[in-house]
Coordinates of C-alpha atoms in Angstrom, one line a residue:
X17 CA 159.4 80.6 68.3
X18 CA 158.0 77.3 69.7
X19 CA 159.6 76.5 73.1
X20 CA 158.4 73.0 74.8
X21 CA 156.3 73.3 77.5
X22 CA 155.0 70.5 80.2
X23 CA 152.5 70.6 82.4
X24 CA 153.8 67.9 85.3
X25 CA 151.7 66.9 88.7
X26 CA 154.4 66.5 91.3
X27 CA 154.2 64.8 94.6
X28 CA 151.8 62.8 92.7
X29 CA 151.7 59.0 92.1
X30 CA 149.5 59.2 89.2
X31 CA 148.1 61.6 87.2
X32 CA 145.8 64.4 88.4
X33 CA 146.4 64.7 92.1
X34 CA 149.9 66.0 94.1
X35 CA 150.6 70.0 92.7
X36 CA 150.4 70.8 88.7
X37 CA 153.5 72.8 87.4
X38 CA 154.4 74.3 84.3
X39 CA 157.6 73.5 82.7
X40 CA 159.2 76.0 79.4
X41 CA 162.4 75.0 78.3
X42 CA 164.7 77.2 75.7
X43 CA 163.6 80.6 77.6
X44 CA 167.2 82.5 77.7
X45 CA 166.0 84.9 75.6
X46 CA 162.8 85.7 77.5
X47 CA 162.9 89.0 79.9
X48 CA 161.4 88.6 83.4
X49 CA 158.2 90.3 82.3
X50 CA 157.4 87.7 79.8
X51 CA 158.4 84.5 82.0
X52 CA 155.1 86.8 84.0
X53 CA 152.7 86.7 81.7
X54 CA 153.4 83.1 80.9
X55 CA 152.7 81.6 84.3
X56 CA 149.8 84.0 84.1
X57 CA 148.4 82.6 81.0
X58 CA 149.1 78.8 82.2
X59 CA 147.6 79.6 85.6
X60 CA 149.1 77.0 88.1
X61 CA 150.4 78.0 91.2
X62 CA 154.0 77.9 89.8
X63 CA 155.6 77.5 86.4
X64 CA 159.5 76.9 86.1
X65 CA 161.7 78.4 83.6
X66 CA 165.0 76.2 83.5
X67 CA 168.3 78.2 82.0
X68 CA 171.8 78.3 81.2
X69 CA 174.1 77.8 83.8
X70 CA 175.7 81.1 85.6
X71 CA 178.3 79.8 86.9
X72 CA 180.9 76.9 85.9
X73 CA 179.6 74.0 89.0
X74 CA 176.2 74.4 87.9
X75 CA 174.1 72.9 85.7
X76 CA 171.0 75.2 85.1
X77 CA 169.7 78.5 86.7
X78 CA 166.6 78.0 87.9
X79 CA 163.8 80.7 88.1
X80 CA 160.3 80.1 89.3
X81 CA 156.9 82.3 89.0
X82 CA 153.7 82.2 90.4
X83 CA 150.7 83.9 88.1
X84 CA 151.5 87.7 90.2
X85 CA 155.0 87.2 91.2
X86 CA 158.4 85.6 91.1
X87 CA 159.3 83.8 94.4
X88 CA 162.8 82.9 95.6
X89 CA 162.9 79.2 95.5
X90 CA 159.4 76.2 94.2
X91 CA 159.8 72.7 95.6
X92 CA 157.2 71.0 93.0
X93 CA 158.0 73.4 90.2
X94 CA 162.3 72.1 90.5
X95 CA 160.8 68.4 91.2
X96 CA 158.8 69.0 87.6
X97 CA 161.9 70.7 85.8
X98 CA 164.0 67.6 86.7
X99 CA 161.5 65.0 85.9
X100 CA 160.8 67.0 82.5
X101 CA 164.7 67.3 81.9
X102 CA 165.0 63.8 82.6
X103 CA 162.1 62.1 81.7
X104 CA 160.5 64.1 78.7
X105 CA 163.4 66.1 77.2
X106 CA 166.3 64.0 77.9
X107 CA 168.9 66.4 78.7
X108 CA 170.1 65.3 81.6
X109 CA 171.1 61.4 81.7
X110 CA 170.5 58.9 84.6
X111 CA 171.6 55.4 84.5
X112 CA 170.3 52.8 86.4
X113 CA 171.5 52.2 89.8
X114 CA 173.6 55.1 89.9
X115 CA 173.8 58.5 91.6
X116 CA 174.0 61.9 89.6
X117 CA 174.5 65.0 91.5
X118 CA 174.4 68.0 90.5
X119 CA 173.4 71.6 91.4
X120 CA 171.5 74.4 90.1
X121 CA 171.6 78.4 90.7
X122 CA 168.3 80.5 91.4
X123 CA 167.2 83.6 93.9
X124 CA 167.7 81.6 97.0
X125 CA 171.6 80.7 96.1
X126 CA 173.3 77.5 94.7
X127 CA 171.4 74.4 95.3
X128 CA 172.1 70.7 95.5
X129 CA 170.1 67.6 93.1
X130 CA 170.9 64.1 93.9
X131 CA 169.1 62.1 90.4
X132 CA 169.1 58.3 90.7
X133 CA 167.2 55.3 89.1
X134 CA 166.0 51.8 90.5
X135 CA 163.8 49.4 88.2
X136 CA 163.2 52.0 85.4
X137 CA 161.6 54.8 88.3
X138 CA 163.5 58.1 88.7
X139 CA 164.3 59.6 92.0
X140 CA 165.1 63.2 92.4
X141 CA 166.0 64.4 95.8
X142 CA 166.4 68.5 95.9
X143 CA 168.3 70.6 98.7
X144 CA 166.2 73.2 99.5
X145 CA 167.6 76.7 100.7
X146 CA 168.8 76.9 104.7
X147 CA 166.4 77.6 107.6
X148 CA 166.6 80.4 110.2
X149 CA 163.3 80.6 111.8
X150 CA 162.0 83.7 114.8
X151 CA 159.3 82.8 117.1
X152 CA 156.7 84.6 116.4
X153 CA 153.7 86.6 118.3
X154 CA 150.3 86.3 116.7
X155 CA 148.1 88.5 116.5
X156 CA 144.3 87.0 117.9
X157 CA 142.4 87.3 114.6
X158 CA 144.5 84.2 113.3
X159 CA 142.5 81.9 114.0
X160 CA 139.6 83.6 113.1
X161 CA 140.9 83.9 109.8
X162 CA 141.2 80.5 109.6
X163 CA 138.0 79.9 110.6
X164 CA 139.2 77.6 113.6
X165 CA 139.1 78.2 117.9
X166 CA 142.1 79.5 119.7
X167 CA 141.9 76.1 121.7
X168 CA 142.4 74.0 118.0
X169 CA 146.2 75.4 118.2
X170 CA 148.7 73.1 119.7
X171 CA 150.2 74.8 122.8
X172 CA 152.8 72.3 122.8
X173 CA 154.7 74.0 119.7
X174 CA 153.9 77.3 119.1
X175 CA 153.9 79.6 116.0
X176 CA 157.2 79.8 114.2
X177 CA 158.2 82.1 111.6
X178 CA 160.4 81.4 108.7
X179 CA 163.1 84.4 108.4
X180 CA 164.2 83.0 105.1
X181 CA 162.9 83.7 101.4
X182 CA 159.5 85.2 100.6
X183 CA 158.7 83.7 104.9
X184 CA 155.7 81.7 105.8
X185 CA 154.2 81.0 109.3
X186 CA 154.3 77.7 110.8
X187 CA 151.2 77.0 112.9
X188 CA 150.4 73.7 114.5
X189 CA 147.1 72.6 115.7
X190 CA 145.8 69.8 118.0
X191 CA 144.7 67.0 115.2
X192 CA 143.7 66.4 112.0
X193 CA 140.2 67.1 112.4
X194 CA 141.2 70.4 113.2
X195 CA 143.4 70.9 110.1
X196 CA 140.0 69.3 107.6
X197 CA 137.9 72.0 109.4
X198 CA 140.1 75.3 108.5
X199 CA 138.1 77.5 106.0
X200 CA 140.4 80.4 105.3
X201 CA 139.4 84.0 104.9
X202 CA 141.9 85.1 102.1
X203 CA 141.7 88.5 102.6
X204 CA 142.1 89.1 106.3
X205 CA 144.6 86.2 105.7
X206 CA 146.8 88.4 103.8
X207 CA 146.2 91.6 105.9
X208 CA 147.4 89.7 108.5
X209 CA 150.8 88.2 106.5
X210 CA 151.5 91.8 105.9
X211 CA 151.4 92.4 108.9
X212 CA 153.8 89.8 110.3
X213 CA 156.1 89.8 107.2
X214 CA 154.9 86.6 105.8
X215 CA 154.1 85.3 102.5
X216 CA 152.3 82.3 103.4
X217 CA 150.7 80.4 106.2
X218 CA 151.7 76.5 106.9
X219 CA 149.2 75.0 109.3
X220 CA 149.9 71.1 110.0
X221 CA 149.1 69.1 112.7
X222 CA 151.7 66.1 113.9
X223 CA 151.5 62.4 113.5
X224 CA 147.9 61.9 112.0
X225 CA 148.3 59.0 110.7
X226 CA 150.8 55.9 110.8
X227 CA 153.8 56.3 109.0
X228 CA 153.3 60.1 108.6
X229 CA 154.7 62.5 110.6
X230 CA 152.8 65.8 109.8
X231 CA 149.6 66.2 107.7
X232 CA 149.6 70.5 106.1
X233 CA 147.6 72.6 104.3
X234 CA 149.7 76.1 103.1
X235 CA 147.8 79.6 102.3
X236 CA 149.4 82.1 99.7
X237 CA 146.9 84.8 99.3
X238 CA 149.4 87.2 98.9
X239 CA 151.0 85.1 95.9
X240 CA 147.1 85.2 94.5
X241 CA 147.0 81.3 95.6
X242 CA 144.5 80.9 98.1
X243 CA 145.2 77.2 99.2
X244 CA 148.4 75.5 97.3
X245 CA 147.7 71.5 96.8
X246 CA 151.3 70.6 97.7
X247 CA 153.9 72.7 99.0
X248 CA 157.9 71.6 98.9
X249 CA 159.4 74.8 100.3
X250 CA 157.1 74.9 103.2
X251 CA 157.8 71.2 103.6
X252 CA 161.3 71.5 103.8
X253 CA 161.2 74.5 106.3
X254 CA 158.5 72.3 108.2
X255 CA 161.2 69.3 108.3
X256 CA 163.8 71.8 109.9
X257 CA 161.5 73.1 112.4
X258 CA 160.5 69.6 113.8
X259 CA 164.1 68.1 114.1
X260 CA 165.2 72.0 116.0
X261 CA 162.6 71.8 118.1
X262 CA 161.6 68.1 118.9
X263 CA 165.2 66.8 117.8
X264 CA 165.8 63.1 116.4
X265 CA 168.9 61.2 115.3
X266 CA 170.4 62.4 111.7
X267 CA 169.7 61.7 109.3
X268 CA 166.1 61.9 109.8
X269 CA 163.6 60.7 107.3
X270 CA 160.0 62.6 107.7
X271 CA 156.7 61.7 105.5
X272 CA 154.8 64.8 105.1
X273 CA 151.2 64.7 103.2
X274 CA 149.2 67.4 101.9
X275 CA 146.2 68.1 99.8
X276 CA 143.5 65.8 100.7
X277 CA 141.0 69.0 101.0
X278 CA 141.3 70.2 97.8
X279 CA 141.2 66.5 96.3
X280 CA 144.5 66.5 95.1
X281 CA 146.4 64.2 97.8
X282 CA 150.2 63.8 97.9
X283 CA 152.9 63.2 99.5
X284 CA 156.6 64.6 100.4
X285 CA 159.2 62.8 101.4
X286 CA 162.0 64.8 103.6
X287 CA 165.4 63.7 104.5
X288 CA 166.8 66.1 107.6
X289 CA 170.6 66.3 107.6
X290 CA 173.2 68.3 109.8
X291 CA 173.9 71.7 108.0
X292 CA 177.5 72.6 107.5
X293 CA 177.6 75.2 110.0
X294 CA 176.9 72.9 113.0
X295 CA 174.7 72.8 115.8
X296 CA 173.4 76.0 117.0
X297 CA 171.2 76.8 120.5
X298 CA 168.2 78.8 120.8
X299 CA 169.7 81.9 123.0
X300 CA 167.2 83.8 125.1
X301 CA 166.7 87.6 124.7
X302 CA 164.3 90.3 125.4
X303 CA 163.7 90.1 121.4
X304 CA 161.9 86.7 120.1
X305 CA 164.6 84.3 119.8
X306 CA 166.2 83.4 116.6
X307 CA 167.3 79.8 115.7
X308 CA 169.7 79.7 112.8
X309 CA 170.2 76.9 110.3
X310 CA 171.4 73.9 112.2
X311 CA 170.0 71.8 109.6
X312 CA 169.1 71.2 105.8
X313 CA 166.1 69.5 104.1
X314 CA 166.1 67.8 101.2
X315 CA 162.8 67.1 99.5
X316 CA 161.7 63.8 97.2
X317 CA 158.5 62.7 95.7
X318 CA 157.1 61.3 92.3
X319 CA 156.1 63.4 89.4
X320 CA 153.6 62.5 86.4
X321 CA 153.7 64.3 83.1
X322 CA 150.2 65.5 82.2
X323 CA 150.6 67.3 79.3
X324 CA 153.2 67.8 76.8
X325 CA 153.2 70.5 74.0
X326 CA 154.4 73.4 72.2
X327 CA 154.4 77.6 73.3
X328 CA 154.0 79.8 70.0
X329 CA 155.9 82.9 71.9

């Protein structure tokens, strides 16, 4: 059977930069074993398998797979599924000037869209799941497995961890020279994320630059993705943990960038809004505090369709 499948470099203003995604549409028939071996055989960080609804108010379920393992939610791998369903495949209309929500289904829940167009360009802004984050206690070989000095981490905001989906550490150091110079050792890298409970590790530093708020790089060697160009889930999480703990006005609007070491720049634009559940306090206690979802993050960017063609499966 031939099934269409795109190859689309999100976060990206032009072709070959920003985080490549695959893309296969008409998979309902395919089991969870072959969605594996695909992203295996197409090799990017994550490919994107869009399918029929589940449920009556959604429009797709959404399931996402890295080349060892499914994960729970993708930011670039949705942005590409939208921009493919839009843009290449034409399932899903957007008129110009006009708003079209929707939402979609996957691991991590149901999930908001918000589609729009202005001068021919396509904007797709995606909810991404809620945060509840723990501070955490790190071990000392950190930042030895980043190949950094203790003294390059920011004692102004210490290490958060993320208590939601696969979980990623939030580390931030003192400036962006810092954040160029880290040289990570996968493999103690992801003895110690087994250690914490954490999939990845989310090292950013704050305001590097004018007009951007936090500058990241992201480690996945337990996903088998050493360095990830650019990184929507962590980005979102990252957005939540800067407005809980160095709070703002709502809605807040965040520029994030990420990717210049690997030459494959680009940016993510987050919007911060109050979560339905309210305002929650951090409360003290003899165990590391946790700080519920106060907030929710929806990420933005542009995509670029790379390649376009035809799986014989």
């Amino acid at each position: 059977m031939r099934r269409p499948c795109y190859i689309v470099d999100s976060f990206a203003a032009h072709a070959l930069v920003g985080n490549p995604a695959g893309v296969v549409l008409d998979g309902a028939d395919l089991d969870a074993q072959t969605m594996q071996r695909i992203s295996n055989e197409l090799k990017h960080s994550e490919t994107a398998f869009p399918l029929p609804a589940r449920e009556p108010t959604a429009a797709l379920h959404l399931r996402w797979f890295t080349p060892e393992a499914e994960v729970a939610f993708c930011g670039h791998a949705t942005l590409a599924t939208f921009h493919v369903l839009v843009e290449e495949a034409r399932r899903i209309r957007v008129p110009e000037g006009r708003l079209t929500r929707m939402a979609f289904t996957c691991k991590s829940g149901r999930l908001n869209v918000e589609l729009s167009r202005a001068d021919g360009r396509l904007s797709v802004v995606i909810e991404t799941p809620a945060s509840r984050f723990e501070a955490a206690q790190i071990p000392a070989e950190l930042a030895p497995a980043l190949r950094i000095v203790p003294e390059a981490l920011n004692p102004e905001l210490r290490p958060w961890k993320s208590a939601i989906l696969e979980g990623n550490l939030y580390v931030c150091v003192r400036d962006r020279e810092t954040l160029a110079r880290c040289r990570p050792d996968g493999p103690l890298l992801d003895r110690l994320g087994r250690q914490l409970g954490v999939a990845g590790f989310a090292v950013f530093t704050l305001r590097p630059a004018a007009g951007v708020d936090a500058a990241m790089r992201c480690f996945f060697p337990g996903y088998g993705i050493l360095e990830d160009p650019v990184t929507g889930s962590a980005a979102g999480q990252l957005a939540a943990l800067i407005q809980t703990v160095l709070p703002e006005a709502l809605p807040r609007r965040l520029v994030f960038t990420q990717g210049d070491e690997m030459g494959r720049p680009g940016r993510v634009e987050v919007e911060v809004r109050q979560s339905m559940g309210g305002h929650h306090e951090m409360v003290s206690s003899p165990t590391p505090p946790v700080v519920p979802s106060a907030f929710r993050a929806f990420i933005g960017g542009n995509a670029v369709t790379i390649l376009r063609g035809e799986l014989e499966l």
